Coordinates of C-alpha atoms in Angstrom, one line a residue:
X1 CA -11.5 111.6 12.0
X2 CA -10.0 108.4 10.6
X3 CA -11.7 105.7 8.4
X4 CA -11.0 102.0 8.4
X5 CA -11.6 99.9 5.3
X6 CA -11.7 96.1 5.4
X7 CA -11.5 94.0 2.2
X8 CA -12.4 90.4 2.7
X9 CA -10.8 88.7 -0.2
X10 CA -10.4 85.1 -1.2
X11 CA -6.7 85.0 -0.5
X12 CA -6.4 87.5 2.4
X13 CA -7.9 90.3 4.4
X14 CA -6.7 93.7 3.4
X15 CA -7.1 96.7 5.7
X16 CA -6.4 100.4 5.3
X17 CA -6.7 103.6 7.4
X18 CA -7.6 106.8 5.6
X19 CA -7.4 110.4 7.0
X20 CA -10.8 111.8 6.3
X21 CA -9.5 115.4 6.2
X22 CA -6.9 114.7 3.4
X23 CA -8.5 111.6 1.8
X24 CA -5.0 110.1 1.9
X25 CA -4.1 106.5 2.9
X26 CA -2.1 106.5 6.1
X27 CA -1.2 102.8 6.0
X28 CA -2.4 99.5 4.5
X29 CA -1.6 95.9 5.3
X30 CA -3.0 92.4 4.9
X31 CA -3.2 89.1 6.7
X32 CA -2.1 86.4 6.1
X33 CA 0.9 87.1 4.0
X34 CA 0.5 83.8 2.1
X35 CA -2.7 83.0 0.3
X36 CA -5.6 81.6 2.4
X37 CA -6.7 78.1 1.6
X38 CA -9.8 77.2 -0.3
X39 CA -11.3 73.9 1.0
X40 CA -12.5 71.6 -1.9
X41 CA -13.8 68.3 -0.7
X42 CA -15.3 67.4 -4.0
X43 CA -14.7 68.6 -7.6
X44 CA -16.4 72.0 -8.1
X45 CA -16.7 72.7 -4.4
X46 CA -15.1 75.7 -2.8
X47 CA -15.4 76.6 0.9
X48 CA -13.7 78.7 3.6
X49 CA -14.1 78.9 7.3
X50 CA -15.9 82.2 8.2
X51 CA -14.4 82.0 11.8
X52 CA -11.0 82.2 10.1
X53 CA -12.1 85.3 8.2
X54 CA -12.9 87.0 11.5
X55 CA -9.6 85.9 13.2
X56 CA -7.7 87.1 10.2
X57 CA -9.6 90.4 10.2
X58 CA -8.7 91.0 13.8
X59 CA -5.0 90.1 13.2
X60 CA -4.9 92.4 10.2
X61 CA -6.3 95.3 12.2
X62 CA -3.9 94.6 15.1
X63 CA -1.0 94.5 12.6
X64 CA -2.2 97.8 11.2
X65 CA -2.4 99.3 14.7
X66 CA 1.1 98.1 15.5
X67 CA 2.6 100.5 12.9
X68 CA 2.1 103.4 15.3
X69 CA 1.2 105.7 12.4
X70 CA -2.2 106.7 13.7
X71 CA -4.3 106.5 16.9
X72 CA -6.9 103.7 16.5
X73 CA -9.2 105.6 18.9
X74 CA -9.7 108.2 16.2
X75 CA -11.3 105.7 13.8
X76 CA -14.9 106.8 13.6
X77 CA -16.4 104.7 10.8
X78 CA -15.7 101.3 9.2
X79 CA -16.4 100.1 5.7
X80 CA -16.5 96.5 4.5
X81 CA -15.9 95.1 1.0
X82 CA -16.1 91.3 0.5
X83 CA -15.9 88.4 -1.9
X84 CA -19.3 88.3 -3.5
X85 CA -22.0 85.6 -3.8
X86 CA -20.9 83.5 -0.8
X87 CA -23.3 81.9 1.7
X88 CA -22.8 82.0 5.5
X89 CA -25.4 80.5 7.8
X90 CA -25.6 81.1 11.5
X91 CA -27.6 79.8 14.5
X92 CA -29.4 81.9 17.1
X93 CA -26.1 82.4 18.9
X94 CA -24.6 83.8 15.7
X95 CA -22.3 80.8 15.3
X96 CA -21.6 79.6 11.8
X97 CA -23.2 76.2 11.2
X98 CA -20.8 75.1 8.4
X99 CA -18.1 76.5 6.2
X100 CA -19.0 79.3 3.9
X101 CA -19.8 78.2 0.4
X102 CA -17.9 80.8 -1.6
X103 CA -18.3 82.5 -4.9
X104 CA -16.5 80.0 -7.1
X105 CA -18.3 76.9 -5.7
X106 CA -20.3 75.2 -8.5
X107 CA -22.4 72.6 -6.5
X108 CA -25.7 74.5 -7.0
X109 CA -25.4 75.0 -10.8
X110 CA -28.0 72.2 -11.5
X111 CA -30.4 73.7 -8.9
X112 CA -30.2 77.1 -10.4
X113 CA -30.6 75.8 -13.9
X114 CA -33.7 73.9 -12.9
X115 CA -35.1 77.0 -11.2
X116 CA -34.7 79.2 -14.3
X117 CA -36.2 76.5 -16.5
X118 CA -39.3 76.4 -14.2
X119 CA -39.5 80.1 -13.6
X120 CA -38.7 81.6 -17.1
X121 CA -42.3 81.6 -18.2
X122 CA -43.2 83.9 -15.2
X123 CA -40.9 86.7 -16.5
X124 CA -38.2 85.9 -13.8
X125 CA -35.3 87.4 -15.9
X126 CA -37.2 90.6 -16.6
X127 CA -37.8 91.2 -12.8
X128 CA -34.7 89.8 -11.3
X129 CA -32.2 90.5 -14.2
X130 CA -30.4 87.2 -13.6
X131 CA -30.8 83.5 -13.6
X132 CA -30.6 82.0 -10.1
X133 CA -27.4 80.2 -11.3
X134 CA -25.1 79.0 -8.5
X135 CA -25.6 82.3 -6.5
X136 CA -26.4 82.6 -2.8
X137 CA -30.1 81.7 -3.0
X138 CA -29.3 78.5 -4.9
X139 CA -26.5 77.6 -2.5
X140 CA -28.9 77.9 0.4
X141 CA -31.4 75.7 -1.5
X142 CA -28.5 73.1 -1.9
X143 CA -28.1 73.2 1.9
X144 CA -31.9 72.7 2.4
X145 CA -31.9 69.7 0.0
X146 CA -28.6 68.1 1.2
X147 CA -28.2 69.1 4.8
X148 CA -31.8 69.3 6.1
X149 CA -31.0 68.8 9.8
X150 CA -28.5 71.6 9.6
X151 CA -30.9 73.8 7.6
X152 CA -33.5 73.5 10.4
X153 CA -31.0 75.2 12.8
X154 CA -30.5 78.3 10.6
X155 CA -31.3 81.6 12.3
X156 CA -30.2 83.8 9.4
X157 CA -28.2 83.5 6.2
X158 CA -26.0 86.3 5.0
X159 CA -23.3 87.3 2.6
X160 CA -19.6 87.2 3.7
X161 CA -19.5 91.0 4.4
X162 CA -22.6 90.7 6.5
X163 CA -20.9 88.1 8.6
X164 CA -17.9 90.3 9.3
X165 CA -20.2 93.2 10.1
X166 CA -22.1 90.9 12.6
X167 CA -18.8 89.9 14.2
X168 CA -18.0 93.6 14.7
X169 CA -21.4 94.8 15.8
X170 CA -23.6 91.9 16.9
X171 CA -26.2 93.0 14.4
X172 CA -27.4 90.9 11.4
X173 CA -28.3 93.0 8.4
X174 CA -27.6 93.5 4.7
X175 CA -28.6 95.8 1.9
X176 CA -30.2 95.8 -1.6
X177 CA -26.8 95.6 -3.4
X178 CA -25.7 92.6 -1.4
X179 CA -29.0 90.8 -1.5
X180 CA -29.3 91.3 -5.3
X181 CA -26.0 89.3 -5.6
X182 CA -27.9 86.3 -4.3
X183 CA -30.6 86.9 -6.9
X184 CA -33.0 87.6 -4.1
X185 CA -34.0 91.1 -5.2
X186 CA -37.1 91.7 -7.4
X187 CA -36.2 94.9 -9.2
X188 CA -39.6 95.2 -10.9
X189 CA -41.5 95.2 -7.6
X190 CA -38.6 96.7 -5.5
X191 CA -38.7 94.1 -2.8
X192 CA -37.2 90.8 -1.6
X193 CA -37.9 88.1 -4.1
X194 CA -41.0 86.2 -2.9
X195 CA -40.9 84.3 -6.2
X196 CA -37.5 82.6 -5.6
X197 CA -38.0 82.2 -1.8
X198 CA -41.3 80.5 -2.5
X199 CA -39.9 78.3 -5.3
X200 CA -37.0 77.1 -3.1
X201 CA -39.2 76.8 0.0
X202 CA -37.0 79.2 2.0
X203 CA -38.7 81.0 4.9
X204 CA -38.4 84.8 4.6
X205 CA -37.5 85.0 8.3
X206 CA -34.1 83.7 7.4
X207 CA -33.4 86.9 5.4
X208 CA -31.3 89.5 7.2
X209 CA -32.7 93.0 7.8
X210 CA -32.3 95.2 4.7
X211 CA -30.8 98.7 5.1
X212 CA -29.5 101.2 2.6
X213 CA -25.9 100.6 1.4
X214 CA -24.7 103.7 3.2
X215 CA -26.2 103.2 6.7
X216 CA -25.5 102.8 10.4
X217 CA -25.2 99.0 10.5
X218 CA -24.4 99.1 14.2
X219 CA -21.9 100.2 16.8
X220 CA -18.8 98.1 17.5
X221 CA -19.4 95.7 20.3
X222 CA -17.6 97.0 23.5
X223 CA -15.5 93.8 23.8
X224 CA -14.4 94.0 20.2
X225 CA -13.6 97.7 20.5
X226 CA -11.5 97.0 23.5
X227 CA -9.7 94.0 21.9
X228 CA -8.9 96.1 18.8
X229 CA -8.2 99.3 20.7
X230 CA -11.0 101.1 18.8
X231 CA -13.4 103.7 20.1
X232 CA -16.7 102.3 21.4
X233 CA -18.4 105.0 19.3
X234 CA -17.0 103.6 16.0
X235 CA -19.6 102.0 13.8
X236 CA -20.0 100.2 10.5
X237 CA -21.4 102.6 7.9
X238 CA -20.9 100.8 4.5
X239 CA -20.9 97.3 3.1
X240 CA -20.6 96.2 -0.5
X241 CA -19.4 93.3 -2.6
X242 CA -15.9 93.6 -3.9
X243 CA -16.9 94.6 -7.5
X244 CA -19.4 97.3 -6.6
X245 CA -16.9 98.5 -4.1
X246 CA -14.1 98.4 -6.6
X247 CA -16.2 100.6 -8.9
X248 CA -16.8 103.0 -6.0
X249 CA -13.1 103.1 -5.2
X250 CA -12.5 104.2 -8.8
X251 CA -15.3 106.8 -8.6
X252 CA -17.4 104.8 -11.1
X253 CA -21.0 105.8 -10.3
X254 CA -22.6 107.2 -13.5
X255 CA -24.1 105.4 -16.5
X256 CA -21.5 104.5 -19.1
X257 CA -18.6 104.4 -16.6
X258 CA -16.7 101.1 -16.4
X259 CA -14.3 99.5 -13.9
X260 CA -12.2 96.3 -14.1
X261 CA -10.3 94.1 -11.7
X262 CA -8.0 91.2 -12.2
X263 CA -7.4 89.6 -8.8
X264 CA -8.2 85.9 -8.1
X265 CA -11.1 86.4 -10.5
X266 CA -11.4 89.0 -13.2
X267 CA -14.3 91.4 -13.6
X268 CA -15.6 94.1 -15.9
X269 CA -18.3 96.1 -14.2
X270 CA -20.3 98.7 -16.2
X271 CA -22.8 101.1 -14.6
X272 CA -26.2 101.6 -16.3
X273 CA -29.5 103.2 -15.5
X274 CA -31.4 100.6 -17.5
X275 CA -32.8 97.2 -16.4
X276 CA -30.3 95.3 -18.5
X277 CA -30.1 91.5 -18.5
X278 CA -28.5 88.9 -20.7
X279 CA -31.0 86.4 -22.1
X280 CA -28.5 83.6 -21.4
X281 CA -27.3 85.0 -18.0
X282 CA -23.7 85.0 -19.2
X283 CA -23.3 88.4 -17.5
X284 CA -25.2 89.5 -14.5
X285 CA -26.8 92.7 -13.3
X286 CA -26.9 93.8 -9.6
X287 CA -27.8 96.9 -7.7
X288 CA -24.9 99.3 -7.6
X289 CA -24.0 101.1 -4.4
X290 CA -26.0 104.2 -5.2
X291 CA -29.1 102.3 -6.3
X292 CA -32.3 103.2 -4.4
X293 CA -36.1 103.3 -5.0
X294 CA -35.9 106.7 -6.7
X295 CA -32.6 106.1 -8.7
X296 CA -31.9 103.2 -10.9
X297 CA -28.2 102.5 -10.8
X298 CA -27.1 99.0 -11.7
X299 CA -23.8 97.3 -12.3
X300 CA -23.6 94.9 -15.3
X301 CA -21.0 92.4 -14.2
X302 CA -18.9 90.1 -16.3
X303 CA -17.0 87.6 -14.1
X304 CA -14.2 85.2 -15.0
X305 CA -13.3 82.9 -12.2
X306 CA -9.9 81.9 -13.5
X307 CA -7.7 85.0 -13.9
X308 CA -5.2 85.8 -11.1
X309 CA -5.6 82.3 -9.8
X310 CA -4.3 81.0 -13.1
X311 CA -1.3 83.4 -12.8
X312 CA -0.6 82.4 -9.2
X313 CA -0.9 78.7 -10.0
X314 CA 1.6 79.1 -12.9
X315 CA 3.9 80.9 -10.5
X316 CA 3.6 78.2 -7.8
X317 CA 4.3 75.4 -10.3
X318 CA 7.1 77.0 -12.4
X319 CA 8.6 80.2 -10.7
X320 CA 11.5 78.5 -8.9
X321 CA 11.9 81.3 -6.4
X322 CA 11.1 84.2 -8.8
X323 CA 8.6 86.8 -7.5
X324 CA 5.9 88.4 -9.6
X325 CA 8.1 91.4 -10.5
X326 CA 10.7 89.1 -11.9
X327 CA 8.1 86.9 -13.6
X328 CA 6.6 90.0 -15.3
X329 CA 10.0 91.2 -16.4
X330 CA 11.0 87.8 -17.9
X331 CA 7.6 87.5 -19.6
X332 CA 8.0 90.9 -21.2
X333 CA 11.1 89.6 -23.0
X334 CA 9.0 87.1 -24.9
X335 CA 7.3 88.3 -28.1
X336 CA 3.6 88.9 -28.3
X337 CA 1.9 85.5 -28.9
X338 CA 4.2 83.5 -26.6
X339 CA 5.7 81.7 -29.6
X340 CA 2.5 79.8 -30.2
X341 CA 1.5 78.6 -26.6
X342 CA -2.2 79.0 -25.8
X343 CA -3.6 79.1 -22.3
X344 CA -7.3 78.7 -21.4
X345 CA -7.5 80.0 -17.8
X346 CA -10.8 78.3 -16.8
X347 CA -9.6 76.0 -14.0
X348 CA -11.6 77.6 -11.1
X349 CA -15.1 76.2 -11.3
X350 CA -18.0 76.7 -13.7
X351 CA -17.8 79.9 -15.7
X352 CA -20.9 82.1 -16.0
X353 CA -19.9 83.6 -19.3
X354 CA -19.5 80.0 -20.7
X355 CA -23.1 79.2 -19.6
X356 CA -21.9 77.6 -16.4
X357 CA -19.7 75.1 -18.2
X358 CA -16.7 73.5 -16.4
X359 CA -14.1 73.8 -19.2
X360 CA -11.0 73.5 -17.0
X361 CA -7.6 75.1 -17.7
X362 CA -5.5 74.1 -20.7
X363 CA -2.0 74.8 -21.9
X364 CA -1.5 74.0 -25.5
X365 CA 1.2 73.8 -28.1
X366 CA 4.2 73.4 -25.8
X367 CA 7.5 72.7 -27.6
X368 CA 10.2 71.2 -25.3
X369 CA 13.0 72.7 -27.4
X370 CA 11.7 76.2 -28.1
X371 CA 9.7 77.1 -24.9
X372 CA 10.7 77.8 -21.3
X373 CA 8.9 79.1 -18.2
X374 CA 8.9 82.7 -19.5
X375 CA 6.8 81.6 -22.5
X376 CA 4.3 80.0 -20.1
X377 CA 4.1 83.1 -17.9
X378 CA 3.4 85.4 -20.9
X379 CA 0.9 82.9 -22.4
X380 CA -1.0 82.8 -19.1
X381 CA -1.3 86.5 -19.0
X382 CA -2.3 86.7 -22.6
X383 CA -4.8 83.9 -22.2
X384 CA -6.4 85.8 -19.2
X385 CA -6.6 89.0 -21.4
X386 CA -8.2 87.0 -24.2
X387 CA -10.8 85.7 -21.7
X388 CA -11.6 89.4 -20.8
X389 CA -12.1 90.1 -24.6
X390 CA -14.5 87.1 -24.8
X391 CA -16.6 88.5 -22.0
X392 CA -16.4 92.1 -23.2
X393 CA -17.9 91.0 -26.5
X394 CA -20.9 89.6 -24.6
X395 CA -21.3 92.9 -22.8
X396 CA -21.2 94.6 -26.2
X397 CA -24.0 92.3 -27.3
X398 CA -26.0 93.7 -24.4
X399 CA -25.4 97.4 -25.3
X400 CA -22.3 98.1 -23.2
X401 CA -19.7 99.9 -25.3
X402 CA -16.9 101.2 -23.0
X403 CA -14.6 103.9 -24.4
X404 CA -12.4 103.8 -21.2
X405 CA -12.0 101.2 -18.5
X406 CA -10.7 102.2 -15.1
X407 CA -8.7 99.8 -13.0
X408 CA -6.7 99.8 -9.8
X409 CA -2.9 99.6 -10.3
X410 CA -2.8 96.2 -8.5
X411 CA -2.7 92.5 -9.0
X412 CA -2.5 91.6 -12.7
X413 CA -2.7 95.2 -13.7
X414 CA 0.8 95.6 -12.2
X415 CA 2.2 93.6 -15.1
X416 CA 3.1 95.5 -18.3
X417 CA 2.5 92.3 -20.3
X418 CA -1.1 92.1 -19.0
X419 CA -1.7 95.8 -19.3
X420 CA -0.7 95.8 -23.0
X421 CA -2.5 92.5 -23.8
X422 CA -5.7 93.7 -22.1
X423 CA -5.8 97.1 -23.9
X424 CA -4.6 95.6 -27.2
X425 CA -7.1 92.8 -27.4
X426 CA -10.1 94.7 -26.0
X427 CA -9.3 97.8 -28.0
X428 CA -10.2 100.0 -25.1
X429 CA -8.1 102.6 -23.3
X430 CA -7.3 101.7 -19.7
X431 CA -6.8 104.2 -16.9
X432 CA -4.9 102.9 -13.9
X433 CA -5.4 104.4 -10.4
X434 CA -3.5 104.0 -7.2
X435 CA -6.4 102.6 -5.2
X436 CA -7.6 99.3 -3.9
X437 CA -10.7 97.6 -2.3
X438 CA -9.8 98.4 1.3
X439 CA -9.2 102.1 0.5
X440 CA -12.6 102.1 -1.4
X441 CA -14.3 100.5 1.7
X442 CA -12.8 103.3 3.9
X443 CA -14.0 106.0 1.6
X444 CA -17.4 104.3 1.5
X445 CA -17.5 104.4 5.3
X446 CA -16.9 108.1 5.1
X447 CA -19.8 108.5 2.7
X448 CA -22.0 106.3 4.9
X449 CA -21.1 108.3 8.0
X450 CA -21.7 111.6 6.2
X451 CA -18.2 112.7 7.0
X452 CA -17.8 113.9 3.4
X453 CA -20.0 116.8 2.2
X454 CA -20.3 115.2 -1.3
X455 CA -19.1 112.3 -3.3
X456 CA -16.7 114.6 -5.1
X457 CA -15.1 115.5 -1.8
X458 CA -14.7 111.8 -1.0
X459 CA -12.7 111.1 -4.2
X460 CA -10.7 114.3 -4.3
X461 CA -7.5 112.3 -3.6
X462 CA -8.0 109.8 -6.4
X463 CA -4.8 109.8 -8.4
X464 CA -4.4 108.5 -12.0
X465 CA -1.3 106.3 -12.2
X466 CA -1.1 105.7 -16.0
X467 CA -3.0 105.5 -19.2
X468 CA -2.6 102.4 -21.4
X469 CA -3.5 103.0 -25.0
X470 CA -4.4 100.0 -27.2
X471 CA -1.6 99.0 -29.6
X472 CA -0.8 96.1 -31.9
X473 CA -4.6 95.7 -32.4
X474 CA -4.4 93.7 -35.6
X475 CA -1.9 91.2 -34.1
X476 CA -3.9 90.8 -30.9
X477 CA -7.1 90.3 -33.0
X478 CA -5.5 87.5 -34.9
X479 CA -4.2 85.8 -31.8
X480 CA -7.6 86.2 -30.1
X481 CA -9.3 84.4 -33.0
X482 CA -6.9 81.5 -32.6
X483 CA -7.5 81.4 -28.9
X484 CA -11.3 81.5 -29.4
X485 CA -11.1 78.6 -31.8
X486 CA -9.3 76.6 -29.1
X487 CA -12.0 77.5 -26.6
X488 CA -14.8 76.6 -29.0
X489 CA -13.3 73.1 -29.5
X490 CA -13.4 72.6 -25.8
X491 CA -17.0 73.8 -25.6
X492 CA -18.0 71.3 -28.2
X493 CA -16.6 68.4 -26.2

């Protein structure tokens, strides 16, 4: 039995095949090789074409199959991880009615702000654990207000992973973890949020069917199975947003366990069994993959929009042909503190932890005589690490005190500069694992298809790559306070 994991990211589709007997990755790949475009027709908008997601997914799977390292007919179950909080709307023929409004889009901020202002007296935060913000429900409300003729043609709305699942199976469904991302789950009453649907005037018939996270979401459509050379008996058995899935891929399930990622965006994700919410909604609480009516398991999520995208922007503008390995090496030759350069990496939309403010990215204190591109590269990675510390302090205010943070040895965590900056400024030990979202999705598929006898069996192959101990704590603390002073000045503007 083989397992296929699909990770629908902002920049590409990553896919992996896992041998369910050994829990080992056979092969991984991604498509496209270059970063997929984000469409931004107005400031603060961010869209992608869902049909392109589907085409890229098929091309990624075909690319994987072409390696000849496995027989695609032996793939029995498929798991999907995906970029969270997006909105996809389809008509009765399952055709997208518009581009997907993705996670970093800020157009619905004012709608969400008005909603929490109107609903706060009803105890909305206590039951939903989050402000509506610019999450999926508010994005749908934006469509209703601004594109009413299109809204009237909607058959169902869904999250990005639900759309890929629909393309594979022809079935439209979701789960509590995914729906909670849209702030559409009432945890107090354990049901779809009638409160928010009624407030926004959204018909409950537009909500996809709700299944458990680990489920049979549908058999692969025969024509899709034939095109991708898959068995017609293969089925989708797991779906989760990228951050709950990242936690799963690192075997983070129990209260007190914490995971982190630093891809296009950056996240710290802490599991709790308490109904935790931040009074100012700077961090968010969603249903974790193992949450159900008899077990409270929630992920408290700190998200920073501008992390890896800041690093990739800096590379695009200044790298002059250097790849990330060379950039990281040259950055490591610069002393801690980047000789005074400060980077605020907030150029990717409104930041939740900054109360949905659009601060924008800033590079400060450049000296044309002393500084070169390596200083900029180090300063960018340090600035990203400082933004993690800022968010972690908010989590600490909400009772989250991690002793260890687990992360995949990928993206920014490949960089020694970032590893050391992150551990030093957060003052938390970091464990790095050789795993990623597509592998996690494949393992989730195995759990959902009941191929593994237990969760322990599913993660028997999880290998620790390295442990990063905090060092230079006093120095990083001093640098962080200077960085925070700079941020506070921007927040006062």
